[in-house]
mmCIF file of C-alpha atoms and ligand atoms in Angstrom:
data_model
loop_
_atom_site.group_PDB
_atom_site.id
_atom_site.type_symbol
_atom_site.label_atom_id
_atom_site.label_comp_id
_atom_site.label_asym_id
_atom_site.label_seq_id
_atom_site.Cartn_x
_atom_site.Cartn_y
_atom_site.Cartn_z
ATOM 1 C CA MET S 1 -92.738 -28.069 -16.311
ATOM 2 C CA LYS S 2 -89.487 -26.755 -17.845
ATOM 3 C CA LYS S 3 -88.717 -23.211 -16.886
ATOM 4 C CA ILE S 4 -87.704 -20.928 -19.729
ATOM 5 C CA VAL S 5 -84.945 -18.550 -18.936
ATOM 6 C CA ALA S 6 -84.332 -15.705 -21.472
ATOM 7 C CA ILE S 7 -81.547 -13.185 -21.871
ATOM 8 C CA TYR S 8 -82.176 -9.820 -23.321
ATOM 9 C CA PRO S 9 -78.728 -8.641 -24.407
ATOM 10 C CA GLY S 10 -77.825 -5.190 -25.520
ATOM 11 C CA SER S 11 -75.860 -1.978 -24.948
ATOM 12 C CA PHE S 12 -78.720 0.008 -23.152
ATOM 13 C CA ASP S 13 -76.717 3.320 -23.390
ATOM 14 C CA PRO S 14 -79.097 4.541 -22.041
ATOM 15 C CA PRO S 15 -82.109 2.396 -21.271
ATOM 16 C CA THR S 16 -85.115 3.791 -23.214
ATOM 17 C CA ASN S 17 -88.929 3.355 -22.943
ATOM 18 C CA GLY S 18 -88.618 1.057 -25.830
ATOM 19 C CA HIS S 19 -86.287 -1.228 -23.727
ATOM 20 C CA LEU S 20 -88.612 -1.165 -20.868
ATOM 21 C CA ASP S 21 -91.646 -1.953 -23.022
ATOM 22 C CA LEU S 22 -89.806 -5.003 -24.257
ATOM 23 C CA ILE S 23 -88.790 -5.975 -20.739
ATOM 24 C CA ALA S 24 -92.429 -5.758 -19.677
ATOM 25 C CA ARG S 25 -93.460 -7.934 -22.575
ATOM 26 C CA GLY S 26 -90.569 -10.405 -22.108
ATOM 27 C CA SER S 27 -91.432 -10.799 -18.337
ATOM 28 C CA GLU S 28 -94.933 -11.827 -19.243
ATOM 29 C CA ILE S 29 -93.875 -14.814 -21.501
ATOM 30 C CA PHE S 30 -90.616 -15.996 -20.012
ATOM 31 C CA ASP S 31 -90.223 -17.621 -16.598
ATOM 32 C CA GLU S 32 -87.022 -15.595 -15.913
ATOM 33 C CA LEU S 33 -85.644 -12.718 -17.951
ATOM 34 C CA ILE S 34 -82.029 -11.578 -17.538
ATOM 35 C CA VAL S 35 -81.347 -8.155 -18.919
ATOM 36 C CA ALA S 36 -77.652 -8.631 -20.011
ATOM 37 C CA ILE S 37 -75.558 -5.480 -20.543
ATOM 38 C CA LEU S 38 -72.530 -6.089 -22.960
ATOM 39 C CA ARG S 39 -69.277 -4.910 -21.525
ATOM 40 C CA ASN S 40 -67.808 -3.670 -24.818
ATOM 41 C CA PRO S 41 -64.158 -2.323 -24.548
ATOM 42 C CA GLU S 42 -64.298 -1.166 -28.116
ATOM 43 C CA LYS S 43 -67.113 1.394 -27.649
ATOM 44 C CA SER S 44 -66.808 4.550 -25.548
ATOM 45 C CA PRO S 45 -70.232 4.629 -24.058
ATOM 46 C CA LEU S 46 -72.066 7.687 -22.562
ATOM 47 C CA PHE S 47 -72.851 5.781 -19.304
ATOM 48 C CA SER S 48 -70.396 3.282 -17.764
ATOM 49 C CA VAL S 49 -71.556 -0.247 -17.510
ATOM 50 C CA GLY S 50 -71.974 0.278 -13.712
ATOM 51 C CA GLU S 51 -74.285 3.263 -14.287
ATOM 52 C CA ARG S 52 -76.354 1.355 -16.856
ATOM 53 C CA ARG S 53 -76.607 -1.560 -14.528
ATOM 54 C CA ASN S 54 -77.759 0.684 -11.705
ATOM 55 C CA MET S 55 -80.377 2.501 -13.751
ATOM 56 C CA LEU S 56 -81.777 -0.861 -15.074
ATOM 57 C CA GLU S 57 -81.855 -2.385 -11.680
ATOM 58 C CA GLN S 58 -83.836 0.561 -10.330
ATOM 59 C CA LEU S 59 -86.217 0.439 -13.374
ATOM 60 C CA THR S 60 -86.941 -3.184 -13.154
ATOM 61 C CA THR S 61 -87.432 -3.685 -9.327
ATOM 62 C CA ASP S 62 -91.143 -4.294 -9.794
ATOM 63 C CA TYR S 63 -90.586 -7.306 -11.991
ATOM 64 C CA LYS S 64 -89.929 -10.249 -9.695
ATOM 65 C CA ASN S 65 -88.691 -12.439 -12.593
ATOM 66 C CA VAL S 66 -86.311 -9.870 -14.096
ATOM 67 C CA SER S 67 -82.738 -9.353 -13.197
ATOM 68 C CA VAL S 68 -79.898 -7.448 -14.624
ATOM 69 C CA ASP S 69 -76.258 -8.745 -15.354
ATOM 70 C CA THR S 70 -73.363 -7.735 -17.510
ATOM 71 C CA PHE S 71 -71.254 -9.936 -19.886
ATOM 72 C CA ASP S 72 -68.504 -9.870 -22.372
ATOM 73 C CA GLY S 73 -67.483 -12.244 -25.145
ATOM 74 C CA LEU S 74 -70.109 -14.067 -27.135
ATOM 75 C CA THR S 75 -73.847 -13.845 -26.251
ATOM 76 C CA VAL S 76 -74.187 -17.480 -27.025
ATOM 77 C CA ASP S 77 -71.503 -18.283 -24.293
ATOM 78 C CA TYR S 78 -73.165 -16.100 -21.707
ATOM 79 C CA ALA S 79 -76.605 -17.742 -22.538
ATOM 80 C CA ALA S 80 -75.021 -21.228 -21.862
ATOM 81 C CA LYS S 81 -73.505 -19.960 -18.657
ATOM 82 C CA VAL S 82 -76.906 -18.872 -17.255
ATOM 83 C CA ASN S 83 -78.797 -21.863 -18.771
ATOM 84 C CA ALA S 84 -80.915 -19.538 -21.045
ATOM 85 C CA GLY S 85 -82.986 -21.201 -23.792
ATOM 86 C CA ALA S 86 -83.888 -17.988 -25.567
ATOM 87 C CA VAL S 87 -82.556 -14.521 -26.599
ATOM 88 C CA LEU S 88 -85.001 -11.761 -26.606
ATOM 89 C CA ARG S 89 -84.484 -8.931 -29.195
ATOM 90 C CA GLY S 90 -86.717 -6.102 -30.198
ATOM 91 C CA ILE S 91 -87.542 -5.334 -33.746
ATOM 92 C CA ARG S 92 -88.824 -1.836 -34.558
ATOM 93 C CA ALA S 93 -88.812 -1.103 -38.259
ATOM 94 C CA LEU S 94 -87.893 -3.136 -41.335
ATOM 95 C CA SER S 95 -84.416 -1.499 -41.187
ATOM 96 C CA ASP S 96 -83.632 -3.545 -38.020
ATOM 97 C CA TYR S 97 -84.595 -6.826 -39.648
ATOM 98 C CA GLU S 98 -81.482 -7.500 -41.685
ATOM 99 C CA TYR S 99 -78.974 -6.970 -38.847
ATOM 100 C CA GLU S 100 -81.131 -8.826 -36.437
ATOM 101 C CA LEU S 101 -81.679 -11.808 -38.813
ATOM 102 C CA GLN S 102 -77.924 -12.055 -39.338
ATOM 103 C CA MET S 103 -77.176 -12.032 -35.754
ATOM 104 C CA ALA S 104 -79.980 -14.547 -34.853
ATOM 105 C CA LEU S 105 -78.735 -16.959 -37.613
ATOM 106 C CA MET S 106 -75.192 -16.578 -36.420
ATOM 107 C CA ASN S 107 -76.115 -17.330 -32.825
ATOM 108 C CA ARG S 108 -78.071 -20.283 -34.081
ATOM 109 C CA LYS S 109 -74.959 -21.574 -35.990
ATOM 110 C CA LEU S 110 -72.855 -21.097 -32.790
ATOM 111 C CA ARG S 111 -75.598 -22.640 -30.389
ATOM 112 C CA PRO S 112 -78.431 -24.267 -32.242
ATOM 113 C CA GLN S 113 -80.427 -24.993 -29.075
ATOM 114 C CA LEU S 114 -80.689 -21.307 -28.353
ATOM 115 C CA GLU S 115 -83.802 -19.717 -29.961
ATOM 116 C CA THR S 116 -84.000 -15.983 -30.730
ATOM 117 C CA VAL S 117 -87.399 -14.522 -29.978
ATOM 118 C CA PHE S 118 -88.288 -11.187 -31.618
ATOM 119 C CA MET S 119 -90.814 -8.868 -30.092
ATOM 120 C CA MET S 120 -92.177 -5.522 -31.363
ATOM 121 C CA PRO S 121 -92.242 -2.690 -28.834
ATOM 122 C CA ALA S 122 -95.406 -0.496 -28.724
ATOM 123 C CA GLU S 123 -95.658 1.487 -31.973
ATOM 124 C CA GLN S 124 -94.915 4.898 -30.216
ATOM 125 C CA TYR S 125 -91.423 3.627 -29.589
ATOM 126 C CA SER S 126 -90.864 2.331 -33.020
ATOM 127 C CA TYR S 127 -88.542 5.064 -34.065
ATOM 128 C CA LEU S 128 -86.741 5.342 -30.734
ATOM 129 C CA SER S 129 -83.155 4.254 -30.105
ATOM 130 C CA SER S 130 -80.494 4.906 -27.564
ATOM 131 C CA ARG S 131 -78.256 6.533 -30.253
ATOM 132 C CA LEU S 132 -80.957 9.077 -31.108
ATOM 133 C CA VAL S 133 -81.688 9.715 -27.403
ATOM 134 C CA ARG S 134 -78.018 10.400 -26.775
ATOM 135 C CA GLU S 135 -77.855 12.660 -29.746
ATOM 136 C CA VAL S 136 -80.972 14.618 -28.992
ATOM 137 C CA ALA S 137 -80.000 15.087 -25.303
ATOM 138 C CA ARG S 138 -76.508 16.083 -26.232
ATOM 139 C CA LEU S 139 -77.796 18.912 -28.507
ATOM 140 C CA GLY S 140 -80.265 20.122 -25.802
ATOM 141 C CA GLY S 141 -83.480 18.586 -27.133
ATOM 142 C CA ALA S 142 -86.203 17.240 -24.880
ATOM 143 C CA VAL S 143 -86.179 13.411 -24.370
ATOM 144 C CA ASP S 144 -89.310 13.348 -22.041
ATOM 145 C CA GLY S 145 -91.565 10.440 -22.920
ATOM 146 C CA LEU S 146 -88.716 8.646 -24.608
ATOM 147 C CA VAL S 147 -86.803 7.596 -21.468
ATOM 148 C CA PRO S 148 -87.831 7.066 -17.941
ATOM 149 C CA GLU S 149 -87.661 10.227 -15.692
ATOM 150 C CA MET S 150 -84.764 8.851 -13.850
ATOM 151 C CA VAL S 151 -82.796 8.343 -17.122
ATOM 152 C CA GLU S 152 -83.752 11.885 -18.246
ATOM 153 C CA GLN S 153 -82.311 13.179 -15.020
ATOM 154 C CA ARG S 154 -79.034 11.197 -15.358
ATOM 155 C CA LEU S 155 -78.690 12.390 -18.910
ATOM 156 C CA ARG S 156 -79.011 15.978 -17.791
ATOM 157 C CA GLU S 157 -76.373 15.491 -14.984
ATOM 158 C CA LYS S 158 -73.940 13.716 -17.389
ATOM 159 C CA LEU S 159 -74.244 16.306 -20.134
ATOM 160 C CA ASP S 160 -74.408 19.358 -17.859
ATOM 161 C CA PRO S 161 -72.099 18.823 -14.769
ATOM 162 C CA ALA S 162 -73.669 22.147 -13.304
ATOM 163 C CA VAL S 163 -76.961 20.333 -12.886
ATOM 164 C CA LYS S 164 -75.206 17.551 -10.828
ATOM 165 C CA LEU S 165 -73.590 20.323 -8.668
ATOM 166 C CA GLN S 166 -76.888 21.949 -8.092
ATOM 167 C CA HIS S 167 -78.460 18.592 -6.861
ATOM 168 C CA ALA S 168 -75.527 18.034 -4.562
ATOM 169 C CA ARG S 169 -75.903 21.580 -3.072
ATOM 170 C CA LYS S 170 -79.667 21.060 -2.679
ATOM 171 C CA SER S 171 -79.407 17.718 -0.913
ATOM 172 C CA LYS S 172 -76.659 19.095 1.312
ATOM 173 C CA ALA S 173 -78.784 22.106 2.282
ATOM 174 C CA GLY S 174 -81.659 19.793 3.016
ATOM 175 C CA LYS S 175 -79.698 17.745 5.597
HETATM 176 O O1 PNS B 201 -78.112 -2.947 -28.068
HETATM 177 P P1 PNS B 201 -77.220 -3.447 -29.164
HETATM 178 O O2 PNS B 201 -76.004 -2.712 -29.213
HETATM 179 O O3 PNS B 201 -78.079 -3.499 -30.543
HETATM 180 O O4 PNS B 201 -76.890 -4.954 -28.743
HETATM 181 C C1 PNS B 201 -76.053 -5.736 -29.561
HETATM 182 C C2 PNS B 201 -75.532 -7.076 -28.947
HETATM 183 C C3 PNS B 201 -74.987 -6.739 -27.542
HETATM 184 C C4 PNS B 201 -76.785 -7.920 -28.724
HETATM 185 C C5 PNS B 201 -74.543 -7.704 -29.903
HETATM 186 O O5 PNS B 201 -73.564 -6.803 -30.238
HETATM 187 C C6 PNS B 201 -73.910 -8.975 -29.313
HETATM 188 O O6 PNS B 201 -74.573 -10.064 -29.150
HETATM 189 N N1 PNS B 201 -72.613 -8.831 -28.988
HETATM 190 C C7 PNS B 201 -71.876 -9.847 -28.182
HETATM 191 C C8 PNS B 201 -70.840 -10.402 -29.055
HETATM 192 C C9 PNS B 201 -71.505 -11.529 -29.989
HETATM 193 O O7 PNS B 201 -71.997 -12.553 -29.456
HETATM 194 N N2 PNS B 201 -71.349 -11.323 -31.241
HETATM 195 C C10 PNS B 201 -71.882 -12.173 -32.263
HETATM 196 C C11 PNS B 201 -73.297 -11.901 -32.508
HETATM 197 S S1 PNS B 201 -73.875 -12.687 -33.902
#
């Protein structure tokens, strides 16, 4: 039987529980799922592509059919390169729909054989976005339950360098 490879493209800055929920769902229906982080030189991200890749790799180790990669250029070209037949995207609220529809139809125009598959994350994540997580974390709000613990820790380290120093000291003292 034909194996279906799907890509899940995005910025993942940072990965949220909503992303992980979608990865779990996608890994159930596709034979192979590649989480593809866009290397976007126009954006100035909070986490570097390397940092995001590292976090996503650690967060998806339990899924044997999920891998993490980075790409630049068109999503459709990357999909062709890895022989993907589908693009997975999450739709939360109605407000996502217009942008996602435009993107899906443009991708279809560019590569008709590539199907976009939309999935809904669990409803408790329907308001969640990386942008809001960055903003809340930057302003000192709690993001527990919205991102995995490891991401929460990395956010703390990123936004408060003193936390990183504390950790380095602790692990040095523990040696
Ligand atoms: O997580 P995001 O930022 O919503 O992901 C957007 C992403 C990466 C899927 C989109 O910007 C994209 O596909 N960029 C690659 C360039 C491209 O193919 N542009 C045309 C899309 S119609």
